[in-house]
Amino acid sequence: MAHILIASARPDALAGFIAALAQAGSRVDIAPSAKAAQEAVRHEPPALCLVDGDLPDMKALGLVSRLIEINACVTSAVVSPLSDAAFHEAGEGLGILLRLPPHPGPAEAQTLLAALAAIA
């Protein structure tokens, strides 16, 4: 069972995605801010932290960078409206597993879990 932390100020908009992760056997925790996500990673590092776009207190890529400083073993993924090419350029060097579209659903949850399993 993978432990996935979702840093999102809009968990209701991700309900289908979150349900699909849980249905696949993942333990999903929600952090409503970058500060809460950082505290969660310090307390109990997840297998993956999904950053849902820019949070109220920090931009997504800034949070990924901070999470690496806290625990470089925590894998990250980011929900972003950027194209794959633009996202790759913006996030280069951060080791982000993958970019998900702005409204991920069950299919994207399966894609994320497969990518996570591939590196485990």
GROMACS .gro file of N, CA, C and O in nm:
model
  480
    1MET      N    1   0.085  -0.118   0.000
    1MET     CA    2   0.000   0.000   0.000
    1MET      C    3   0.089   0.124   0.000
    1MET      O    4   0.171   0.144   0.089
    2ALA      N    5   0.072   0.208  -0.100
    2ALA     CA    6   0.149   0.331  -0.110
    2ALA      C    7   0.086   0.439  -0.025
    2ALA      O    8  -0.036   0.453  -0.021
    3HIS      N    9   0.170   0.514   0.042
    3HIS     CA   10   0.123   0.630   0.118
    3HIS      C   11   0.143   0.752   0.028
    3HIS      O   12   0.256   0.784  -0.010
    4ILE      N   13   0.034   0.820  -0.006
    4ILE     CA   14   0.038   0.936  -0.095
    4ILE      C   15  -0.015   1.057  -0.021
    4ILE      O   16  -0.125   1.054   0.035
    5LEU      N   17   0.065   1.162  -0.022
    5LEU     CA   18   0.024   1.289   0.036
    5LEU      C   19  -0.017   1.381  -0.079
    5LEU      O   20   0.060   1.397  -0.174
    6ILE      N   21  -0.135   1.437  -0.071
    6ILE     CA   22  -0.181   1.530  -0.173
    6ILE      C   23  -0.186   1.669  -0.112
    6ILE      O   24  -0.260   1.694  -0.018
    7ALA      N   25  -0.101   1.757  -0.165
    7ALA     CA   26  -0.098   1.897  -0.121
    7ALA      C   27  -0.195   1.972  -0.211
    7ALA      O   28  -0.165   1.996  -0.328
    8SER      N   29  -0.312   2.003  -0.157
    8SER     CA   30  -0.416   2.066  -0.239
    8SER      C   31  -0.509   2.151  -0.154
    8SER      O   32  -0.552   2.109  -0.046
    9ALA      N   33  -0.541   2.268  -0.208
    9ALA     CA   34  -0.640   2.355  -0.143
    9ALA      C   35  -0.779   2.324  -0.196
    9ALA      O   36  -0.876   2.387  -0.154
   10ARG      N   37  -0.790   2.226  -0.287
   10ARG     CA   38  -0.918   2.194  -0.347
   10ARG      C   39  -0.943   2.043  -0.353
   10ARG      O   40  -0.966   1.986  -0.461
   11PRO      N   41  -0.938   1.975  -0.240
   11PRO     CA   42  -0.954   1.829  -0.244
   11PRO      C   43  -1.090   1.784  -0.299
   11PRO      O   44  -1.099   1.675  -0.356
   12ASP      N   45  -1.194   1.865  -0.284
   12ASP     CA   46  -1.324   1.826  -0.338
   12ASP      C   47  -1.319   1.812  -0.490
   12ASP      O   48  -1.385   1.725  -0.547
   13ALA      N   49  -1.239   1.897  -0.556
   13ALA     CA   50  -1.227   1.890  -0.702
   13ALA      C   51  -1.150   1.765  -0.746
   13ALA      O   52  -1.157   1.726  -0.862
   14LEU      N   53  -1.078   1.703  -0.654
   14LEU     CA   54  -0.999   1.584  -0.684
   14LEU      C   55  -1.064   1.456  -0.632
   14LEU      O   56  -1.000   1.352  -0.626
   15ALA      N   57  -1.190   1.464  -0.595
   15ALA     CA   58  -1.257   1.353  -0.527
   15ALA      C   59  -1.248   1.221  -0.605
   15ALA      O   60  -1.217   1.117  -0.548
   16GLY      N   61  -1.274   1.224  -0.735
   16GLY     CA   62  -1.268   1.101  -0.815
   16GLY      C   63  -1.127   1.045  -0.822
   16GLY      O   64  -1.107   0.923  -0.815
   17PHE      N   65  -1.030   1.133  -0.836
   17PHE     CA   66  -0.889   1.094  -0.839
   17PHE      C   67  -0.849   1.031  -0.706
   17PHE      O   68  -0.789   0.923  -0.702
   18ILE      N   69  -0.883   1.097  -0.597
   18ILE     CA   70  -0.850   1.049  -0.464
   18ILE      C   71  -0.918   0.915  -0.436
   18ILE      O   72  -0.856   0.823  -0.383
   19ALA      N   73  -1.045   0.903  -0.475
   19ALA     CA   74  -1.118   0.777  -0.454
   19ALA      C   75  -1.053   0.663  -0.531
   19ALA      O   76  -1.043   0.551  -0.479
   20ALA      N   77  -1.006   0.690  -0.651
   20ALA     CA   78  -0.941   0.585  -0.731
   20ALA      C   79  -0.809   0.542  -0.667
   20ALA      O   80  -0.776   0.422  -0.668
   21LEU      N   81  -0.734   0.636  -0.611
   21LEU     CA   82  -0.611   0.600  -0.541
   21LEU      C   83  -0.642   0.512  -0.420
   21LEU      O   84  -0.576   0.410  -0.398
   22ALA      N   85  -0.742   0.552  -0.343
   22ALA     CA   86  -0.781   0.475  -0.223
   22ALA      C   87  -0.834   0.337  -0.263
   22ALA      O   88  -0.801   0.237  -0.198
   23GLN      N   89  -0.913   0.332  -0.368
   23GLN     CA   90  -0.970   0.204  -0.413
   23GLN      C   91  -0.860   0.108  -0.458
   23GLN      O   92  -0.872  -0.013  -0.443
   24ALA      N   93  -0.750   0.163  -0.508
   24ALA     CA   94  -0.636   0.081  -0.551
   24ALA      C   95  -0.550   0.038  -0.432
   24ALA      O   96  -0.449  -0.030  -0.451
   25GLY      N   97  -0.587   0.080  -0.313
   25GLY     CA   98  -0.515   0.038  -0.193
   25GLY      C   99  -0.418   0.139  -0.136
   25GLY      O  100  -0.346   0.108  -0.042
   26SER      N  101  -0.414   0.258  -0.192
   26SER     CA  102  -0.324   0.360  -0.141
   26SER      C  103  -0.383   0.428  -0.018
   26SER      O  104  -0.504   0.445  -0.009
   27ARG      N  105  -0.296   0.465   0.072
   27ARG     CA  106  -0.336   0.550   0.184
   27ARG      C  107  -0.315   0.694   0.140
   27ARG      O  108  -0.205   0.731   0.100
   28VAL      N  109  -0.421   0.773   0.143
   28VAL     CA  110  -0.414   0.910   0.093
   28VAL      C  111  -0.438   1.007   0.209
   28VAL      O  112  -0.538   0.997   0.279
   29ASP      N  113  -0.345   1.100   0.225
   29ASP     CA  114  -0.360   1.209   0.322
   29ASP      C  115  -0.363   1.340   0.244
   29ASP      O  116  -0.300   1.352   0.138
   30ILE      N  117  -0.434   1.438   0.298
   30ILE     CA  118  -0.447   1.569   0.234
   30ILE      C  119  -0.378   1.675   0.320
   30ILE      O  120  -0.398   1.679   0.442
   31ALA      N  121  -0.300   1.759   0.254
   31ALA     CA  122  -0.239   1.876   0.320
   31ALA      C  123  -0.294   1.999   0.247
   31ALA      O  124  -0.273   2.012   0.126
   32PRO      N  125  -0.364   2.089   0.316
   32PRO     CA  126  -0.428   2.202   0.249
   32PRO      C  127  -0.336   2.318   0.213
   32PRO      O  128  -0.379   2.414   0.151
   33SER      N  129  -0.210   2.309   0.251
   33SER     CA  130  -0.115   2.418   0.225
   33SER      C  131   0.025   2.360   0.212
   33SER      O  132   0.051   2.245   0.250
   34ALA      N  133   0.115   2.443   0.160
   34ALA     CA  134   0.255   2.401   0.150
   34ALA      C  135   0.314   2.378   0.289
   34ALA      O  136   0.389   2.283   0.311
   35LYS      N  137   0.279   2.465   0.382
   35LYS     CA  138   0.329   2.450   0.519
   35LYS      C  139   0.285   2.316   0.578
   35LYS      O  140   0.366   2.244   0.637
   36ALA      N  141   0.158   2.281   0.560
   36ALA     CA  142   0.107   2.153   0.612
   36ALA      C  143   0.175   2.036   0.542
   36ALA      O  144   0.204   1.934   0.606
   37ALA      N  145   0.201   2.047   0.413
   37ALA     CA  146   0.267   1.940   0.339
   37ALA      C  147   0.409   1.919   0.391
   37ALA      O  148   0.453   1.806   0.412
   38GLN      N  149   0.481   2.028   0.415
   38GLN     CA  150   0.617   2.018   0.467
   38GLN      C  151   0.618   1.953   0.605
   38GLN      O  152   0.702   1.867   0.634
   39GLU      N  153   0.524   1.991   0.690
   39GLU     CA  154   0.516   1.931   0.823
   39GLU      C  155   0.484   1.783   0.814
   39GLU      O  156   0.541   1.702   0.887
   40ALA      N  157   0.394   1.746   0.723
   40ALA     CA  158   0.358   1.605   0.705
   40ALA      C  159   0.477   1.523   0.659
   40ALA      O  160   0.500   1.412   0.707
   41VAL      N  161   0.556   1.577   0.566
   41VAL     CA  162   0.674   1.505   0.516
   41VAL      C  163   0.779   1.491   0.626
   41VAL      O  164   0.844   1.387   0.636
   42ARG      N  165   0.793   1.591   0.709
   42ARG     CA  166   0.887   1.581   0.822
   42ARG      C  167   0.841   1.474   0.922
   42ARG      O  168   0.923   1.401   0.976
   43HIS      N  169   0.712   1.468   0.945
   43HIS     CA  170   0.656   1.377   1.046
   43HIS      C  171   0.652   1.232   0.997
   43HIS      O  172   0.692   1.141   1.069
   44GLU      N  173   0.599   1.212   0.876
   44GLU     CA  174   0.585   1.077   0.821
   44GLU      C  175   0.597   1.085   0.669
   44GLU      O  176   0.497   1.108   0.600
   45PRO      N  177   0.718   1.068   0.617
   45PRO     CA  178   0.738   1.082   0.472
   45PRO      C  179   0.653   0.984   0.392
   45PRO      O  180   0.654   0.864   0.418
   46PRO      N  181   0.579   1.035   0.294
   46PRO     CA  182   0.500   0.948   0.208
   46PRO      C  183   0.587   0.890   0.096
   46PRO      O  184   0.701   0.935   0.075
   47ALA      N  185   0.534   0.792   0.024
   47ALA     CA  186   0.604   0.741  -0.093
   47ALA      C  187   0.603   0.846  -0.203
   47ALA      O  188   0.697   0.856  -0.281
   48LEU      N  189   0.495   0.925  -0.207
   48LEU     CA  190   0.480   1.026  -0.311
   48LEU      C  191   0.401   1.145  -0.257
   48LEU      O  192   0.306   1.126  -0.181
   49CYS      N  193   0.441   1.263  -0.299
   49CYS     CA  194   0.364   1.383  -0.268
   49CYS      C  195   0.316   1.441  -0.401
   49CYS      O  196   0.398   1.475  -0.486
   50LEU      N  197   0.185   1.449  -0.417
   50LEU     CA  198   0.126   1.511  -0.534
   50LEU      C  199   0.094   1.655  -0.499
   50LEU      O  200   0.018   1.681  -0.405
   51VAL      N  201   0.153   1.748  -0.572
   51VAL     CA  202   0.129   1.890  -0.548
   51VAL      C  203   0.027   1.936  -0.651
   51VAL      O  204   0.052   1.931  -0.772
   52ASP      N  205  -0.088   1.978  -0.602
   52ASP     CA  206  -0.198   2.019  -0.689
   52ASP      C  207  -0.185   2.167  -0.724
   52ASP      O  208  -0.245   2.254  -0.661
   53GLY      N  209  -0.104   2.195  -0.824
   53GLY     CA  210  -0.087   2.333  -0.869
   53GLY      C  211  -0.031   2.422  -0.759
   53GLY      O  212   0.026   2.376  -0.661
   54ASP      N  213  -0.048   2.551  -0.779
   54ASP     CA  214   0.002   2.646  -0.681
   54ASP      C  215  -0.091   2.648  -0.559
   54ASP      O  216  -0.212   2.652  -0.574
   55LEU      N  217  -0.031   2.645  -0.442
   55LEU     CA  218  -0.107   2.647  -0.318
   55LEU      C  219  -0.117   2.790  -0.268
   55LEU      O  220  -0.046   2.878  -0.316
   56PRO      N  221  -0.202   2.816  -0.170
   56PRO     CA  222  -0.219   2.953  -0.121
   56PRO      C  223  -0.090   3.016  -0.067
   56PRO      O  224  -0.072   3.137  -0.075
   57ASP      N  225   0.001   2.932  -0.017
   57ASP     CA  226   0.121   2.986   0.046
   57ASP      C  227   0.251   2.957  -0.028
   57ASP      O  228   0.358   2.995   0.019
   58MET      N  229   0.243   2.893  -0.146
   58MET     CA  230   0.367   2.865  -0.220
   58MET      C  231   0.333   2.812  -0.358
   58MET      O  232   0.233   2.742  -0.376
   59LYS      N  233   0.418   2.841  -0.453
   59LYS     CA  234   0.403   2.786  -0.588
   59LYS      C  235   0.441   2.637  -0.586
   59LYS      O  236   0.522   2.593  -0.504
   60ALA      N  237   0.383   2.561  -0.677
   60ALA     CA  238   0.401   2.416  -0.680
   60ALA      C  239   0.548   2.374  -0.687
   60ALA      O  240   0.593   2.291  -0.609
   61LEU      N  241   0.623   2.432  -0.781
   61LEU     CA  242   0.762   2.391  -0.797
   61LEU      C  243   0.847   2.434  -0.678
   61LEU      O  244   0.945   2.367  -0.644
   62GLY      N  245   0.809   2.543  -0.614
   62GLY     CA  246   0.878   2.584  -0.492
   62GLY      C  247   0.859   2.481  -0.382
   62GLY      O  248   0.953   2.449  -0.308
   63LEU      N  249   0.737   2.427  -0.371
   63LEU     CA  250   0.712   2.325  -0.270
   63LEU      C  251   0.791   2.198  -0.302
   63LEU      O  252   0.850   2.138  -0.212
   64VAL      N  253   0.795   2.157  -0.427
   64VAL     CA  254   0.872   2.038  -0.464
   64VAL      C  255   1.017   2.057  -0.422
   64VAL      O  256   1.079   1.967  -0.364
   65SER      N  257   1.072   2.174  -0.448
   65SER     CA  258   1.210   2.203  -0.409
   65SER      C  259   1.229   2.193  -0.258
   65SER      O  260   1.327   2.135  -0.210
   66ARG      N  261   1.135   2.246  -0.182
   66ARG     CA  262   1.143   2.238  -0.035
   66ARG      C  263   1.133   2.094   0.014
   66ARG      O  264   1.202   2.054   0.108
   67LEU      N  265   1.046   2.016  -0.050
   67LEU     CA  266   1.030   1.876  -0.009
   67LEU      C  267   1.159   1.798  -0.031
   67LEU      O  268   1.194   1.712   0.050
   68ILE      N  269   1.229   1.828  -0.139
   68ILE     CA  270   1.358   1.763  -0.166
   68ILE      C  271   1.456   1.794  -0.054
   68ILE      O  272   1.531   1.708  -0.009
   69GLU      N  273   1.455   1.919  -0.006
   69GLU     CA  274   1.543   1.958   0.103
   69GLU      C  275   1.508   1.885   0.232
   69GLU      O  276   1.597   1.849   0.310
   70ILE      N  277   1.379   1.862   0.254
   70ILE     CA  278   1.334   1.794   0.376
   70ILE      C  279   1.367   1.646   0.370
   70ILE      O  280   1.419   1.587   0.465
   71ASN      N  281   1.335   1.582   0.256
   71ASN     CA  282   1.358   1.439   0.241
   71ASN      C  283   1.368   1.407   0.093
   71ASN      O  284   1.266   1.399   0.024
   72ALA      N  285   1.488   1.388   0.045
   72ALA     CA  286   1.512   1.364  -0.098
   72ALA      C  287   1.455   1.232  -0.146
   72ALA      O  288   1.445   1.209  -0.266
   73CYS      N  289   1.413   1.146  -0.055
   73CYS     CA  290   1.356   1.017  -0.094
   73CYS      C  291   1.208   1.025  -0.128
   73CYS      O  292   1.151   0.928  -0.180
   74VAL      N  293   1.144   1.137  -0.100
   74VAL     CA  294   1.001   1.152  -0.130
   74VAL      C  295   0.987   1.189  -0.277
   74VAL      O  296   1.037   1.292  -0.322
   75THR      N  297   0.920   1.105  -0.351
   75THR     CA  298   0.893   1.129  -0.493
   75THR      C  299   0.780   1.229  -0.505
   75THR      O  300   0.691   1.235  -0.420
   76SER      N  301   0.783   1.310  -0.611
   76SER     CA  302   0.676   1.408  -0.628
   76SER      C  303   0.618   1.400  -0.769
   76SER      O  304   0.681   1.355  -0.863
   77ALA      N  305   0.494   1.446  -0.777
   77ALA     CA  306   0.422   1.465  -0.904
   77ALA      C  307   0.348   1.597  -0.888
   77ALA      O  308   0.322   1.641  -0.776
   78VAL      N  309   0.315   1.660  -0.999
   78VAL     CA  310   0.253   1.792  -0.994
   78VAL      C  311   0.136   1.800  -1.091
   78VAL      O  312   0.146   1.756  -1.205
   79VAL      N  313   0.026   1.857  -1.044
   79VAL     CA  314  -0.088   1.890  -1.130
   79VAL      C  315  -0.058   2.027  -1.189
   79VAL      O  316  -0.035   2.123  -1.116
   80SER      N  317  -0.055   2.034  -1.323
   80SER     CA  318  -0.017   2.159  -1.389
   80SER      C  319  -0.085   2.173  -1.524
   80SER      O  320  -0.096   2.075  -1.598
   81PRO      N  321  -0.125   2.296  -1.559
   81PRO     CA  322  -0.185   2.319  -1.690
   81PRO      C  323  -0.081   2.334  -1.802
   81PRO      O  324  -0.117   2.342  -1.919
   82LEU      N  325   0.048   2.338  -1.766
   82LEU     CA  326   0.153   2.353  -1.867
   82LEU      C  327   0.159   2.232  -1.959
   82LEU      O  328   0.123   2.121  -1.919
   83SER      N  329   0.208   2.252  -2.080
   83SER     CA  330   0.233   2.139  -2.170
   83SER      C  331   0.346   2.056  -2.111
   83SER      O  332   0.423   2.105  -2.026
   84ASP      N  333   0.361   1.933  -2.157
   84ASP     CA  334   0.469   1.848  -2.106
   84ASP      C  335   0.605   1.914  -2.128
   84ASP      O  336   0.690   1.913  -2.040
   85ALA      N  337   0.625   1.974  -2.247
   85ALA     CA  338   0.754   2.037  -2.278
   85ALA      C  339   0.780   2.157  -2.187
   85ALA      O  340   0.890   2.172  -2.133
   86ALA      N  341   0.680   2.242  -2.170
   86ALA     CA  342   0.696   2.361  -2.085
   86ALA      C  343   0.716   2.320  -1.939
   86ALA      O  344   0.798   2.379  -1.868
   87PHE      N  345   0.644   2.217  -1.896
   87PHE     CA  346   0.659   2.170  -1.758
   87PHE      C  347   0.798   2.112  -1.736
   87PHE      O  348   0.862   2.136  -1.634
   88HIS      N  349   0.845   2.035  -1.833
   88HIS     CA  350   0.978   1.976  -1.822
   88HIS      C  351   1.084   2.085  -1.805
   88HIS      O  352   1.172   2.074  -1.720
   89GLU      N  353   1.071   2.189  -1.883
   89GLU     CA  354   1.167   2.299  -1.873
   89GLU      C  355   1.156   2.370  -1.738
   89GLU      O  356   1.256   2.400  -1.674
   90ALA      N  357   1.034   2.397  -1.693
   90ALA     CA  358   1.015   2.469  -1.566
   90ALA      C  359   1.062   2.386  -1.446
   90ALA      O  360   1.115   2.441  -1.350
   91GLY      N  361   1.041   2.254  -1.453
   91GLY     CA  362   1.074   2.170  -1.339
   91GLY      C  363   1.202   2.092  -1.352
   91GLY      O  364   1.231   2.004  -1.270
   92GLU      N  365   1.282   2.125  -1.452
   92GLU     CA  366   1.406   2.051  -1.476
   92GLU      C  367   1.495   2.052  -1.352
   92GLU      O  368   1.512   2.155  -1.286
   93GLY      N  369   1.546   1.936  -1.319
   93GLY     CA  370   1.636   1.923  -1.205
   93GLY      C  371   1.565   1.891  -1.074
   93GLY      O  372   1.632   1.866  -0.974
   94LEU      N  373   1.432   1.890  -1.074
   94LEU     CA  374   1.359   1.863  -0.950
   94LEU      C  375   1.320   1.715  -0.935
   94LEU      O  376   1.267   1.676  -0.833
   95GLY      N  377   1.345   1.635  -1.037
   95GLY     CA  378   1.318   1.492  -1.028
   95GLY      C  379   1.170   1.458  -1.015
   95GLY      O  380   1.135   1.360  -0.951
   96ILE      N  381   1.085   1.537  -1.074
   96ILE     CA  382   0.940   1.514  -1.065
   96ILE      C  383   0.903   1.392  -1.149
   96ILE      O  384   0.941   1.381  -1.265
   97LEU      N  385   0.829   1.301  -1.088
   97LEU     CA  386   0.790   1.177  -1.154
   97LEU      C  387   0.705   1.202  -1.277
   97LEU      O  388   0.732   1.148  -1.384
   98LEU      N  389   0.602   1.284  -1.263
   98LEU     CA  390   0.520   1.317  -1.377
   98LEU      C  391   0.429   1.436  -1.351
   98LEU      O  392   0.410   1.475  -1.237
   99ARG      N  393   0.380   1.492  -1.461
   99ARG     CA  394   0.286   1.604  -1.458
   99ARG      C  395   0.148   1.546  -1.488
   99ARG      O  396   0.132   1.467  -1.580
  100LEU      N  397   0.050   1.587  -1.409
  100LEU     CA  398  -0.088   1.547  -1.433
  100LEU      C  399  -0.167   1.668  -1.481
  100LEU      O  400  -0.134   1.782  -1.446
  101PRO      N  401  -0.272   1.645  -1.559
  101PRO     CA  402  -0.353   1.757  -1.608
  101PRO      C  403  -0.432   1.822  -1.495
  101PRO      O  404  -0.447   1.763  -1.387
  102PRO      N  405  -0.486   1.943  -1.518
  102PRO     CA  406  -0.554   2.019  -1.412
  102PRO      C  407  -0.672   1.950  -1.343
  102PRO      O  408  -0.700   1.980  -1.229
  103HIS      N  409  -0.738   1.858  -1.408
  103HIS     CA  410  -0.853   1.791  -1.346
  103HIS      C  411  -0.835   1.640  -1.355
  103HIS      O  412  -0.908   1.572  -1.427
  104PRO      N  413  -0.738   1.585  -1.280
  104PRO     CA  414  -0.713   1.441  -1.289
  104PRO      C  415  -0.830   1.360  -1.235
  104PRO      O  416  -0.899   1.402  -1.143
  105GLY      N  417  -0.850   1.246  -1.296
  105GLY     CA  418  -0.957   1.155  -1.254
  105GLY      C  419  -0.902   1.016  -1.232
  105GLY      O  420  -0.781   0.996  -1.217
  106PRO      N  421  -0.988   0.915  -1.235
  106PRO     CA  422  -0.945   0.777  -1.211
  106PRO      C  423  -0.838   0.727  -1.307
  106PRO      O  424  -0.747   0.655  -1.266
  107ALA      N  425  -0.846   0.765  -1.434
  107ALA     CA  426  -0.745   0.719  -1.531
  107ALA      C  427  -0.607   0.774  -1.494
  107ALA      O  428  -0.507   0.701  -1.500
  108GLU      N  429  -0.602   0.900  -1.454
  108GLU     CA  430  -0.475   0.960  -1.413
  108GLU      C  431  -0.423   0.900  -1.282
  108GLU      O  432  -0.302   0.889  -1.262
  109ALA      N  433  -0.514   0.858  -1.196
  109ALA     CA  434  -0.473   0.790  -1.073
  109ALA      C  435  -0.401   0.660  -1.106
  109ALA      O  436  -0.297   0.629  -1.047
  110GLN      N  437  -0.455   0.586  -1.203
  110GLN     CA  438  -0.391   0.460  -1.244
  110GLN      C  439  -0.255   0.487  -1.309
  110GLN      O  440  -0.159   0.413  -1.284
  111THR      N  441  -0.247   0.593  -1.389
  111THR     CA  442  -0.120   0.630  -1.452
  111THR      C  443  -0.016   0.664  -1.345
  111THR      O  444   0.100   0.620  -1.353
  112LEU      N  445  -0.057   0.740  -1.245
  112LEU     CA  446   0.033   0.778  -1.136
  112LEU      C  447   0.080   0.656  -1.059
  112LEU      O  448   0.200   0.641  -1.031
  113LEU      N  449  -0.011   0.566  -1.026
  113LEU     CA  450   0.026   0.447  -0.950
  113LEU      C  451   0.121   0.357  -1.030
  113LEU      O  452   0.214   0.298  -0.975
  114ALA      N  453   0.096   0.346  -1.161
  114ALA     CA  454   0.185   0.265  -1.246
  114ALA      C  455   0.325   0.328  -1.252
  114ALA      O  456   0.426   0.254  -1.244
  115ALA      N  457   0.332   0.460  -1.263
  115ALA     CA  458   0.462   0.526  -1.266
  115ALA      C  459   0.535   0.510  -1.133
  115ALA      O  460   0.656   0.486  -1.130
  116LEU      N  461   0.461   0.518  -1.024
  116LEU     CA  462   0.521   0.499  -0.891
  116LEU      C  463   0.570   0.356  -0.874
  116LEU      O  464   0.680   0.333  -0.824
  117ALA      N  465   0.492   0.259  -0.920
  117ALA     CA  466   0.532   0.118  -0.910
  117ALA      C  467   0.656   0.090  -0.994
  117ALA      O  468   0.740   0.008  -0.956
  118ALA      N  469   0.669   0.160  -1.106
  118ALA     CA  470   0.782   0.138  -1.195
  118ALA      C  471   0.916   0.179  -1.133
  118ALA      O  472   1.020   0.126  -1.171
  119ILE      N  473   0.911   0.272  -1.039
  119ILE     CA  474   1.036   0.316  -0.976
  119ILE      C  475   1.060   0.252  -0.839
  119ILE      O  476   1.164   0.275  -0.778
  120ALA      N  477   0.962   0.178  -0.791
  120ALA     CA  478   0.973   0.117  -0.657
  120ALA      C  479   1.065  -0.003  -0.656
  120ALA      O  480   1.093  -0.065  -0.750
   0.00000   0.00000   0.00000
